């Protein structure tokens, strides 16, 4: 992201330079006029009592002593000392250490208004942490704090060339948390020379100046604080040259400064050797001279603002298409022999090339994984692990499998001659024959027959197609399998036996057809004269009911998931197969009823409600009383559906509450710039992927779109009802910068924030 921002900045500078050169000429003329005019300006001063100056000095000395104590306490923390040896702070488990480090740092700015904030800087790992946030060095300079008119590189040099363990930097105008403030910077180093760290403290220069304002006057007086080297730390009042007062002794002294009679009070701190100097004029500067100075300065500032605005506007308009393209491109580069990018156009070319290469590479990898995904899909499908047609359709899309027919049937193909113990040579031979058989099927039948390896000497065949009726489809299946049997025998000289399950139309019933084919394989005896057997043609067997383990497992899963429609459908299938289509003896039917009763008990929750206990007791009584099997079965159906609906209502209630909590959290914390899906996941103790899916399912929009909608609503209200600047509104509604807010507002409303405010107030 930051590489893209640097690329965009380079493009913008490329367009900005010509306009800046024109502006420089205008400023040169203005500066010459201003310099000629300021020679007429006389500085005015006033007398300030020595006692007030001494008191101010003592207060500031105590404040700076507190800051040094805070810095030493922070640097002495064991977590801070140990973090100096971390090379990659955002890798592995280091983010957890960062959270622990942030908790270990006390937020002194909560009660010390003299301190804006303090940060622990680790130059070796380019990492910055404070009690409330953590950044890389570049992020810290771009988003948290930077000195105006100072580049990031100059700031790094300033960190590295500090000459002592404790260093104060003069008050300068800076951007702190998207606000322009005047800051005195204090840095204190700690650690070893190889693994050193820096405590960076941002002192509110406005607090210092508010104390100094008590000592100057509105008629030209000034107060200056200088360090032991004579560098100005902070000042207030007139911008008067104080070099002539530097040699004065402590106390009260009348001198001439810039041709004016001044009364100067000076004192030196014993704590740090700083000099506190205040001066007052004996006469005031002529009013007309001040008016001329103010007029020229105003003209210069207006010209500067207009010139900068025009330069920024034109350079932005011309560079915007290119840097918008740069932002869309990824910053990473594929391994290869690409030469360094000389400009933005080279970057665009190499990025597009890398995107194409990456796409081809990922497509190749996905193609390699498709057989494994498809094998897992068939394995779960045949064993009835999918609860609904919707789940099966999603899995089909993922495995790149498609079926076009209405009817389905499953058969099991067994290669004869491989019974008993398998040797390594036998398994190798068997694998080759399976491959040959699957090749014959793929070549001759395409999508009509899909194959799946069932292990040992068995291959599962899924037959799909359209026909006028189920019987017509099964006739086609018979023809296909007969032809396939002859082809295998002729091409491979291999004897195979095939069992075929029933014909069904629902995807969830494919497992039933497979179970029928599997049971037929276990019960029947194959001969060369009868190599293919169908479920509908099997020999009469002992009366038994249809309730295999996979159907029971699926029923339990459906009830516990609260899927009422699928539960009703499965119970209806059990009814059709056992009570309506098969005329089972009463004793066998009662065994089925008892087994279903056991399944019902497995579905019960550990914390039973009174209503649930009543339903279960009623079902148990129905299975034991002298009632018909159909009546007992229907009573069990009522109990199953009650448990399913109860689970569905519980799940729905939980989802509604979670949805309300999420929306309420966004409404209350939308102004926080760090608000994200990961924070919501941590706050509500869910996986980030689940929160994203749940939010989209419940609200119909993505999390980011919903959060942007909330922020835009508040931004529009503030633009209409308040006098806050656009920059202040951007920070108020949770955006890091004015640029990101402006892009989001234009995308959501079709006009810029400034134009929206103008239209709202003009009634358009």
XYZ file of C-alpha atoms in Angstrom:
764
model
C 0.000 0.000 0.000
C 2.777 2.406 0.954
C 4.789 1.529 -2.161
C 1.731 2.391 -4.215
C 1.387 5.679 -2.315
C 5.035 6.511 -3.014
C 4.511 5.712 -6.682
C 1.442 7.947 -6.784
C 3.425 10.695 -5.061
C 6.171 10.491 -7.678
C 3.629 10.786 -10.466
C 1.977 13.740 -8.759
C 5.362 15.471 -8.230
C 6.206 14.963 -11.899
C 3.138 17.014 -12.839
C 3.462 19.449 -9.931
C 7.007 20.704 -10.653
C 6.132 22.943 -13.665
C 3.393 24.672 -11.703
C 5.692 25.003 -8.695
C 8.280 26.816 -10.826
C 5.673 29.392 -11.857
C 4.669 29.841 -8.236
C 8.312 30.305 -7.223
C 8.621 33.371 -9.440
C 5.542 34.945 -7.839
C 6.825 34.169 -4.350
C 10.240 35.659 -5.161
C 8.649 39.018 -5.973
C 6.495 38.794 -2.848
C 9.428 37.906 -0.616
C 11.462 40.832 -1.982
C 8.607 43.232 -1.221
C 8.130 41.690 2.207
C 11.857 41.899 3.003
C 11.926 45.601 2.025
C 8.862 46.304 4.139
C 10.014 44.395 7.244
C 13.097 46.640 7.450
C 10.653 49.443 8.443
C 9.049 47.372 11.189
C 10.211 48.108 14.771
C 9.773 45.398 17.411
C 7.772 46.337 20.529
C 8.383 44.852 23.962
C 7.122 45.239 27.446
C 8.407 44.618 30.926
C 7.707 41.293 32.606
C 8.279 40.751 36.313
C 11.270 38.629 37.213
C 9.186 36.684 39.740
C 6.733 35.493 37.062
C 9.608 34.417 34.824
C 11.287 32.529 37.665
C 8.008 30.825 38.561
C 7.438 29.807 34.942
C 10.966 28.423 34.777
C 10.428 26.294 37.885
C 7.113 24.945 36.579
C 8.638 24.018 33.221
C 11.666 22.451 34.932
C 9.355 20.219 36.933
C 7.439 19.276 33.792
C 10.609 18.318 31.916
C 11.821 16.348 34.973
C 8.544 14.400 34.893
C 8.999 13.692 31.187
C 12.505 12.327 31.685
C 11.271 10.162 34.546
C 8.466 8.829 32.342
C 10.954 8.104 29.547
C 13.275 6.232 31.903
C 10.401 4.192 33.331
C 9.155 3.260 29.870
C 12.651 2.334 28.624
C 13.340 0.180 31.692
C 10.348 -2.105 31.026
C 11.446 -5.716 30.494
C 9.068 -6.135 27.542
C 10.573 -2.997 25.921
C 14.120 -4.213 26.534
C 13.394 -7.665 25.107
C 11.606 -6.243 22.025
C 14.864 -4.643 20.854
C 15.934 -8.076 19.625
C 12.854 -8.638 17.462
C 13.691 -8.360 13.763
C 10.258 -8.921 12.196
C 7.623 -7.489 14.550
C 4.621 -8.436 12.370
C 5.689 -12.045 11.679
C 4.821 -15.230 13.528
C 3.656 -14.721 17.116
C 5.219 -11.263 17.406
C 1.830 -9.494 17.017
C 0.838 -11.091 20.337
C 4.009 -9.679 21.886
C 3.078 -6.290 20.470
C -0.319 -6.457 22.215
C 1.384 -7.386 25.491
C 3.912 -4.577 25.024
C 1.124 -2.035 24.418
C -0.654 -3.180 27.578
C 2.601 -2.792 29.532
C 2.988 0.865 28.458
C 1.041 3.252 30.649
C -0.880 6.042 28.873
C 0.569 9.082 30.701
C -1.145 11.491 28.285
C -4.477 10.777 30.003
C -3.485 12.867 33.019
C -0.475 14.784 31.717
C -1.829 17.337 29.227
C 1.721 18.604 28.742
C 2.434 15.333 26.861
C 0.629 14.672 23.565
C 1.908 11.083 23.409
C 5.074 9.054 23.653
C 6.404 6.231 21.464
C 8.977 3.476 21.730
C 10.990 3.397 18.475
C 13.045 0.350 17.499
C 15.131 1.516 14.481
C 16.622 -1.936 13.858
C 13.197 -3.492 13.166
C 11.651 -0.215 11.915
C 8.864 -0.528 14.455
C 7.030 2.032 16.604
C 4.667 1.313 19.493
C 2.689 3.469 21.917
C 0.088 2.634 24.594
C -2.685 3.026 22.007
C -1.199 1.969 18.653
C 1.658 0.348 16.778
C 3.161 1.111 13.366
C 6.058 0.539 11.080
C 8.349 3.586 10.855
C 6.828 4.593 7.530
C 3.262 4.143 8.749
C 4.058 6.168 11.854
C 5.411 9.058 9.791
C 2.542 8.972 7.276
C -0.377 8.389 9.623
C 0.576 9.438 13.161
C 3.232 12.173 13.277
C 5.394 14.114 10.867
C 7.115 17.487 10.868
C 5.948 19.873 8.183
C 8.483 20.769 5.508
C 10.555 17.710 6.497
C 10.776 14.559 4.418
C 10.708 11.062 5.791
C 14.392 10.555 4.944
C 15.434 13.742 6.790
C 13.442 12.624 9.788
C 15.235 9.245 9.809
C 18.598 11.051 9.683
C 17.468 13.198 12.614
C 16.776 9.995 14.587
C 20.134 8.417 13.748
C 22.478 11.441 14.227
C 21.307 12.431 17.716
C 24.495 13.316 19.625
C 23.425 12.457 23.177
C 21.163 10.141 25.059
C 18.737 12.974 25.799
C 17.881 15.483 23.084
C 15.278 18.227 22.765
C 14.277 19.517 19.331
C 12.796 23.010 18.971
C 9.085 23.568 18.599
C 7.985 22.981 15.037
C 4.703 22.802 13.201
C 3.778 19.165 12.683
C 0.851 16.923 11.760
C -0.216 14.762 14.688
C -3.151 12.360 14.158
C -4.332 14.402 11.140
C -4.209 17.673 13.137
C -1.761 20.546 12.728
C -0.027 21.218 16.048
C 3.155 22.842 17.316
C 5.387 20.216 18.937
C 8.605 20.218 20.976
C 10.247 16.824 20.506
C 12.212 15.008 23.209
C 14.212 11.868 22.430
C 16.008 9.564 24.861
C 17.943 6.532 23.708
C 18.203 3.189 25.508
C 19.669 -0.250 24.960
C 22.982 -1.285 23.464
C 24.740 0.318 20.528
C 23.886 -2.599 18.237
C 20.265 -2.910 19.392
C 19.356 0.572 20.536
C 15.918 2.066 20.981
C 14.512 5.555 21.292
C 11.833 6.995 23.522
C 10.142 9.711 21.436
C 7.988 12.164 23.424
C 5.776 14.780 21.747
C 5.392 17.836 23.991
C 2.486 20.163 23.282
C 4.161 23.460 22.443
C 0.770 25.159 22.845
C 0.914 24.278 26.571
C 4.345 25.909 26.868
C 3.223 28.948 24.914
C 0.074 29.318 27.033
C 2.337 29.717 30.077
C 4.599 32.131 28.229
C 1.651 34.251 27.097
C 1.274 35.402 30.693
C 4.673 37.125 30.409
C 4.371 38.947 27.066
C 1.940 41.648 25.957
C -0.158 42.331 22.894
C 1.898 45.419 21.983
C 4.950 43.602 20.676
C 6.397 41.862 23.732
C 7.988 38.484 23.446
C 9.194 35.546 25.532
C 11.856 33.108 24.342
C 13.214 29.824 25.724
C 16.629 28.733 24.398
C 18.688 25.686 25.242
C 22.315 25.649 26.400
C 23.492 25.933 22.764
C 21.356 28.968 22.053
C 18.789 27.090 19.944
C 15.216 28.373 20.365
C 13.022 25.716 21.983
C 9.813 27.756 22.180
C 8.729 31.330 21.929
C 5.699 33.552 21.942
C 5.042 37.162 21.113
C 6.901 39.245 18.529
C 9.458 37.576 16.288
C 12.346 39.750 17.537
C 16.049 39.044 17.101
C 17.441 38.114 20.539
C 21.123 37.713 19.711
C 21.955 41.060 21.327
C 20.418 39.824 24.590
C 22.314 36.547 24.682
C 25.286 37.989 26.635
C 23.159 39.551 29.374
C 23.430 38.343 32.953
C 20.490 36.939 34.824
C 18.184 39.594 36.160
C 16.580 42.782 34.851
C 18.476 44.746 32.082
C 17.522 47.746 29.897
C 19.056 47.487 26.388
C 18.453 48.523 22.807
C 17.175 45.804 20.523
C 16.809 46.622 16.839
C 16.979 50.323 17.642
C 14.285 50.139 20.264
C 14.658 50.631 23.996
C 13.737 47.322 25.611
C 13.437 46.188 29.214
C 14.745 42.608 29.353
C 14.434 40.026 32.143
C 16.618 36.947 31.932
C 17.063 33.809 34.063
C 18.955 30.552 33.535
C 17.791 27.150 34.750
C 20.145 25.198 36.971
C 18.413 21.991 35.926
C 19.199 21.995 32.206
C 21.013 25.262 31.488
C 18.122 26.704 29.464
C 17.658 30.457 29.226
C 14.276 32.161 29.793
C 14.143 35.663 28.400
C 11.281 38.162 28.293
C 11.281 41.707 26.886
C 8.924 44.672 26.711
C 9.203 47.861 24.551
C 9.487 51.362 25.825
C 7.573 52.608 22.848
C 5.282 51.088 20.294
C 5.894 50.534 16.626
C 4.191 53.096 14.432
C 0.693 51.993 13.565
C 1.041 52.777 9.848
C 4.158 50.631 9.551
C 2.305 47.726 11.112
C -0.561 48.231 8.694
C 1.762 48.154 5.682
C 3.523 45.044 6.998
C 0.208 43.263 7.573
C -1.083 44.265 4.143
C 1.950 42.946 2.293
C 2.030 39.741 4.363
C -1.674 39.190 3.667
C -1.141 39.696 -0.057
C 1.750 37.216 0.024
C -0.238 34.598 1.926
C -3.272 34.959 -0.334
C -1.038 34.684 -3.385
C 0.714 31.663 -1.893
C -2.558 29.907 -1.054
C -4.104 30.647 -4.449
C -0.943 29.589 -6.259
C -0.637 26.360 -4.286
C -4.312 25.618 -4.779
C -4.048 26.134 -8.540
C -0.847 24.064 -8.744
C -2.367 21.244 -6.698
C -5.588 21.307 -8.701
C -3.934 21.165 -12.111
C -1.319 18.576 -11.086
C -4.014 16.414 -9.458
C -6.285 16.576 -12.505
C -3.483 15.621 -14.897
C -1.865 12.918 -12.745
C -5.033 11.299 -11.382
C -5.636 8.751 -14.205
C -2.100 7.394 -13.908
C -1.855 7.113 -10.131
C -5.346 5.607 -9.921
C -4.065 2.864 -12.207
C -0.996 2.471 -9.976
C -3.205 2.028 -6.916
C -5.131 -0.774 -8.641
C -1.950 -2.700 -9.420
C -0.294 -4.981 -6.795
C 2.982 -3.781 -5.309
C 4.626 -7.214 -5.172
C 6.732 -8.602 -8.000
C 7.117 -12.144 -9.204
C 10.548 -13.691 -8.941
C 12.318 -13.252 -12.174
C 14.742 -11.149 -14.128
C 12.772 -7.933 -14.321
C 14.889 -4.811 -14.318
C 14.193 -2.059 -11.779
C 11.305 0.212 -12.716
C 12.599 3.554 -13.892
C 9.235 5.282 -13.794
C 5.523 4.705 -13.315
C 5.017 3.495 -16.865
C 7.615 0.744 -16.412
C 5.891 -0.260 -13.188
C 2.529 -0.555 -14.979
C 4.064 -2.722 -17.694
C 5.856 -5.106 -15.289
C 2.826 -5.311 -12.983
C 0.456 -6.323 -15.779
C 2.973 -8.909 -16.968
C 3.297 -10.314 -13.449
C -0.493 -10.477 -13.099
C -0.753 -12.569 -16.251
C 2.049 -14.886 -15.098
C 0.475 -15.222 -11.641
C -2.930 -15.996 -13.123
C -1.508 -18.724 -15.342
C 0.478 -20.174 -12.442
C -2.542 -20.279 -10.112
C -4.747 -21.755 -12.841
C -2.227 -24.540 -13.358
C -2.114 -25.274 -9.630
C -5.903 -25.315 -9.415
C -6.102 -27.741 -12.343
C -3.690 -30.053 -10.514
C -5.893 -30.039 -7.403
C -9.192 -30.691 -9.212
C -8.880 -34.543 -9.274
C -8.293 -34.634 -5.502
C -11.201 -32.257 -4.820
C -13.481 -34.242 -7.127
C -12.522 -37.534 -5.453
C -13.365 -36.111 -2.021
C -16.673 -34.796 -3.357
C -17.731 -38.207 -4.730
C -16.669 -39.929 -1.530
C -18.874 -37.661 0.637
C -21.738 -37.756 -1.883
C -21.963 -41.542 -2.020
C -21.821 -41.832 1.773
C -24.588 -39.246 2.310
C -22.495 -36.626 4.143
C -24.231 -33.692 2.446
C -27.367 -32.449 4.203
C -29.104 -30.661 1.323
C -29.145 -30.193 -2.438
C -27.744 -26.700 -1.895
C -24.638 -28.109 -0.210
C -24.165 -30.616 -3.029
C -24.523 -27.894 -5.689
C -21.877 -25.762 -3.948
C -19.501 -28.740 -3.736
C -20.083 -29.529 -7.421
C -19.143 -26.014 -8.415
C -15.994 -26.195 -6.305
C -14.969 -29.527 -7.858
C -15.878 -28.364 -11.406
C -18.405 -31.152 -11.854
C -21.660 -30.722 -13.782
C -24.613 -33.030 -14.462
C -27.312 -32.203 -16.968
C -29.722 -35.123 -16.641
C -32.766 -35.439 -14.404
C -32.289 -39.057 -13.226
C -29.434 -40.601 -11.230
C -28.377 -44.147 -10.446
C -25.253 -45.575 -8.805
C -23.607 -48.872 -9.686
C -20.563 -50.685 -8.322
C -18.181 -52.355 -10.801
C -16.077 -55.193 -9.336
C -13.078 -56.722 -11.111
C -13.159 -60.504 -10.693
C -10.159 -62.572 -9.638
C -8.855 -60.341 -6.826
C -10.482 -61.830 -3.755
C -8.470 -62.725 -0.685
C -5.180 -61.255 0.509
C -3.659 -58.565 -1.687
C 0.046 -58.532 -2.511
C 1.988 -55.533 -3.753
C 2.207 -56.936 -7.267
C -1.521 -57.676 -7.257
C -2.369 -54.130 -6.152
C -0.127 -52.661 -8.868
C -1.790 -54.799 -11.521
C -5.214 -53.862 -10.146
C -4.393 -50.140 -10.352
C -3.401 -50.468 -14.002
C -6.641 -52.285 -14.833
C -8.705 -49.640 -13.020
C -7.006 -46.914 -15.044
C -7.713 -48.788 -18.272
C -11.379 -49.309 -17.344
C -11.835 -45.631 -16.415
C -10.245 -44.626 -19.728
C -12.732 -46.837 -21.595
C -15.637 -45.226 -19.687
C -14.354 -41.654 -20.198
C -13.843 -42.256 -23.926
C -17.113 -44.026 -24.607
C -19.605 -42.356 -22.283
C -18.322 -38.867 -21.348
C -20.568 -37.197 -18.771
C -23.171 -39.966 -18.877
C -21.069 -42.133 -16.538
C -18.798 -40.614 -13.863
C -16.302 -42.847 -12.041
C -14.950 -42.893 -8.486
C -12.355 -45.293 -7.050
C -13.876 -47.207 -4.100
C -10.677 -49.021 -3.203
C -9.503 -52.600 -3.649
C -11.171 -54.077 -6.776
C -14.205 -51.754 -6.923
C -15.086 -48.687 -8.991
C -18.184 -46.575 -8.331
C -20.199 -45.518 -11.388
C -22.626 -42.570 -11.240
C -25.028 -42.671 -14.195
C -26.921 -39.515 -15.135
C -29.314 -38.738 -17.953
C -32.776 -37.723 -19.151
C -35.607 -40.039 -20.125
C -39.400 -40.129 -20.433
C -39.733 -42.009 -17.144
C -37.568 -43.711 -14.480
C -38.126 -47.102 -16.126
C -36.957 -45.727 -19.489
C -33.842 -44.325 -17.813
C -33.079 -47.683 -16.173
C -33.467 -49.378 -19.599
C -30.820 -47.013 -20.948
C -28.621 -47.787 -17.928
C -28.981 -51.498 -18.658
C -27.928 -50.981 -22.293
C -24.941 -48.808 -21.287
C -23.681 -51.263 -18.677
C -24.158 -54.263 -20.955
C -22.159 -52.550 -23.693
C -19.526 -51.494 -21.151
C -19.228 -55.075 -19.883
C -18.568 -56.365 -23.418
C -16.033 -53.599 -24.146
C -14.042 -54.322 -20.990
C -14.058 -58.030 -21.663
C -12.983 -57.518 -25.273
C -10.315 -54.865 -24.705
C -8.805 -56.069 -21.416
C -9.872 -59.734 -21.202
C -11.128 -58.998 -17.695
C -14.312 -60.335 -16.085
C -16.273 -57.677 -14.192
C -19.497 -57.821 -12.160
C -21.817 -54.853 -11.758
C -24.556 -54.070 -9.210
C -26.974 -51.193 -9.814
C -29.017 -49.237 -7.243
C -32.379 -47.614 -7.787
C -33.218 -44.570 -9.910
C -33.700 -41.231 -8.131
C -34.118 -37.540 -9.001
C -32.841 -35.783 -5.858
C -29.110 -35.271 -5.369
C -29.407 -36.197 -1.705
C -30.817 -39.625 -2.755
C -27.687 -40.613 -4.685
C -26.281 -42.062 -1.446
C -29.399 -44.211 -1.183
C -28.837 -45.645 -4.642
C -25.218 -46.374 -3.690
C -26.320 -48.122 -0.490
C -28.737 -50.279 -2.487
C -25.972 -51.270 -4.897
C -23.628 -52.035 -1.983
C -26.198 -54.209 -0.188
C -26.979 -56.017 -3.437
C -23.279 -56.757 -3.893
C -23.094 -58.313 -0.423
C -26.274 -60.433 -0.726
C -26.202 -61.756 -4.283
C -24.006 -64.372 -5.946
C -22.620 -63.462 -9.364
C -22.137 -65.806 -12.298
C -20.783 -65.378 -15.808
C -24.319 -65.778 -17.111
C -25.593 -63.025 -14.794
C -22.789 -60.434 -14.423
C -25.096 -57.410 -13.995
C -27.716 -57.171 -11.241
C -30.275 -54.452 -10.569
C -31.771 -53.532 -7.227
C -35.294 -53.997 -8.544
C -34.465 -57.537 -9.702
C -32.782 -58.895 -6.585
C -34.003 -62.224 -5.225
C -36.472 -62.198 -2.334
C -34.743 -61.797 0.993
C -35.778 -61.935 4.590
C -38.094 -59.086 5.494
C -36.040 -56.132 6.689
C -36.502 -52.408 7.018
C -34.551 -49.598 5.334
C -32.672 -47.545 7.918
C -28.897 -47.737 7.250
C -26.377 -45.962 9.549
C -25.701 -43.152 7.060
C -29.437 -42.296 6.967
C -29.541 -42.193 10.771
C -26.452 -39.958 10.887
C -27.958 -37.644 8.281
C -31.240 -37.448 10.233
C -29.378 -36.503 13.438
C -27.351 -33.830 11.617
C -30.461 -32.348 9.983
C -32.342 -32.125 13.292
C -29.402 -30.559 15.130
C -28.836 -28.061 12.325
C -32.507 -26.967 12.414
C -33.126 -27.779 8.720
C -36.881 -28.391 8.853
C -37.614 -28.948 5.098
C -34.830 -31.501 4.627
C -35.811 -33.265 7.881
C -39.407 -33.601 6.671
C -38.195 -34.933 3.314
C -35.922 -37.552 4.902
C -38.632 -38.728 7.328
C -41.020 -39.022 4.387
C -38.456 -41.174 2.539
C -38.174 -43.467 5.583
C -41.988 -43.695 5.708
C -42.232 -44.491 1.978
C -39.507 -47.153 2.047
C -40.734 -48.969 5.160
C -44.415 -48.334 5.822
C -45.935 -47.759 2.386
C -43.874 -49.462 -0.325
C -42.691 -52.487 1.723
C -45.281 -54.612 3.521
C -43.152 -55.499 6.522
C -44.235 -57.758 9.330
C -45.414 -55.951 12.449
C -42.504 -57.293 14.486
C -39.945 -55.908 12.004
C -41.737 -52.579 11.898
C -41.626 -52.329 15.679
C -37.861 -52.892 15.587
C -37.650 -49.926 13.210
C -39.812 -47.865 15.611
C -37.499 -48.692 18.527
C -34.414 -47.804 16.480
C -35.984 -44.476 15.490
C -36.758 -43.867 19.172
C -33.056 -44.314 19.952
C -32.227 -41.823 17.217
C -34.685 -39.354 18.768
C -32.892 -39.615 22.117
C -29.572 -38.909 20.386
C -31.051 -35.682 18.980
C -32.104 -34.337 22.396
C -30.062 -31.506 23.883
C -28.442 -31.866 27.308
C -30.508 -28.945 28.658
C -34.089 -30.088 28.042
C -37.083 -27.807 28.274
C -40.366 -28.980 29.782
C -42.010 -28.974 26.342
C -39.180 -31.015 24.872
C -39.407 -33.577 27.674
C -43.159 -33.873 27.117
C -42.712 -34.468 23.393
C -40.035 -37.101 23.953
C -42.044 -38.878 26.648
C -45.084 -38.907 24.374
C -43.024 -40.421 21.526
C -41.523 -43.050 23.838
C -44.981 -43.958 25.131
C -46.285 -44.234 21.563
C -43.537 -46.705 20.703
C -44.274 -48.876 23.713
C -48.100 -48.719 23.783
C -50.447 -51.026 21.942
C -50.648 -48.794 18.886
C -50.216 -49.447 15.195
C -46.674 -48.964 13.779
C -47.880 -46.167 11.496
C -49.402 -44.279 14.425
C -46.217 -44.685 16.457
C -44.129 -43.559 13.506
C -46.223 -40.412 13.068
C -45.809 -39.611 16.771
C -42.057 -39.924 16.357
C -42.198 -37.643 13.292
C -43.934 -34.990 15.411
C -41.207 -35.251 18.046
C -38.393 -35.096 15.460
C -39.909 -32.012 13.827
C -40.449 -30.335 17.199
C -36.773 -30.790 18.098
C -35.768 -29.533 14.651
C -37.969 -26.426 14.870
C -36.751 -25.762 18.396
C -33.161 -25.857 17.187
C -34.089 -23.649 14.220
C -35.743 -21.069 16.518
C -32.765 -21.118 18.895
C -30.380 -20.615 16.011
C -32.555 -17.850 14.539
C -32.799 -16.063 17.919
C -29.049 -16.257 18.357
C -28.498 -14.933 14.835
C -30.885 -12.007 15.410
C -29.145 -11.082 18.664
C -25.706 -11.326 17.071
C -26.892 -9.200 14.140
C -28.223 -6.520 16.517
C -24.995 -6.548 18.546
C -22.853 -6.175 15.425
C -24.923 -3.284 14.045
C -25.007 -1.556 17.440
C -21.228 -1.880 17.748
C -20.759 -0.292 14.319
C -23.170 2.551 15.162
C -21.302 3.302 18.385
C -17.732 2.955 17.092
C -17.898 3.976 13.428
C -15.631 6.972 14.131
C -12.682 4.728 15.056
C -10.260 4.459 12.154
C -9.023 1.045 13.295
C -12.525 -0.513 13.228
C -12.276 -3.695 11.131
C -13.544 -7.255 10.697
C -10.663 -8.619 12.785
C -11.642 -6.346 15.679
C -15.282 -7.496 15.451
C -14.170 -11.143 15.376
C -12.052 -10.610 18.497
C -14.805 -8.614 20.218
C -17.550 -11.227 19.672
C -15.249 -14.298 19.814
C -15.901 -15.600 16.273
C -13.691 -16.357 13.297
C -13.163 -13.414 10.952
C -14.396 -15.429 7.941
C -17.598 -16.371 9.804
C -18.290 -12.745 10.811
C -17.858 -11.674 7.175
C -20.170 -14.424 5.872
C -22.753 -13.883 8.661
C -22.859 -10.095 8.132
C -23.407 -10.475 4.374
C -26.075 -13.152 4.912
C -28.026 -11.155 7.530
C -27.795 -7.621 6.074
C -27.406 -8.292 2.354
C -24.268 -6.112 2.074
C -20.585 -6.519 2.840
C -19.164 -5.329 6.151
C -17.034 -2.628 4.498
C -19.983 -1.308 2.471
C -22.217 -1.170 5.545
C -19.549 0.655 7.604
C -18.983 3.123 4.751
C -22.752 3.740 4.555
C -22.885 4.622 8.277
C -19.902 6.945 7.955
C -21.347 8.615 4.879
C -24.686 9.241 6.647
C -22.944 11.000 9.508
C -20.650 12.873 7.122
C -23.622 14.220 5.139
C -25.327 15.334 8.352
C -22.195 17.145 9.558
C -21.720 18.808 6.165
C -25.300 20.084 6.303
C -25.595 21.052 9.965
C -22.097 21.988 11.196
C -19.338 24.439 10.272
C -16.584 21.845 10.651
C -14.051 21.699 7.830
C -14.037 18.714 5.468
C -10.722 17.581 6.957
C -12.188 17.640 10.489
C -15.276 15.735 9.351
C -13.068 13.088 7.685
C -11.269 12.455 10.984
C -14.525 12.595 12.962
C -16.240 9.848 10.953
C -13.224 7.502 11.059
C -10.996 8.091 8.010
C -7.209 8.168 8.209
C -6.796 10.968 5.700
C -8.726 13.553 3.744
C -7.872 11.809 0.453
C -9.440 8.486 1.454
C -12.542 10.283 2.774
C -12.877 12.348 -0.403
C -12.668 9.270 -2.636
C -15.250 7.392 -0.529
C -17.637 10.384 -0.436
C -17.410 10.948 -4.203
C -17.982 7.216 -4.833
C -21.024 7.089 -2.509
C -22.692 10.411 -3.385
C -21.547 11.244 -6.907
C -20.212 14.668 -5.869
C -17.373 15.908 -3.701
C -17.951 16.815 -0.052
C -17.428 20.520 -0.766
C -19.927 20.494 -3.627
C -22.426 18.551 -1.494
C -22.225 21.177 1.270
C -22.672 24.004 -1.268
C -25.710 22.324 -2.828
C -27.261 21.527 0.579
C -26.939 25.091 1.822
C -28.147 26.645 -1.413
C -31.210 24.387 -1.442
C -30.369 22.599 -4.707
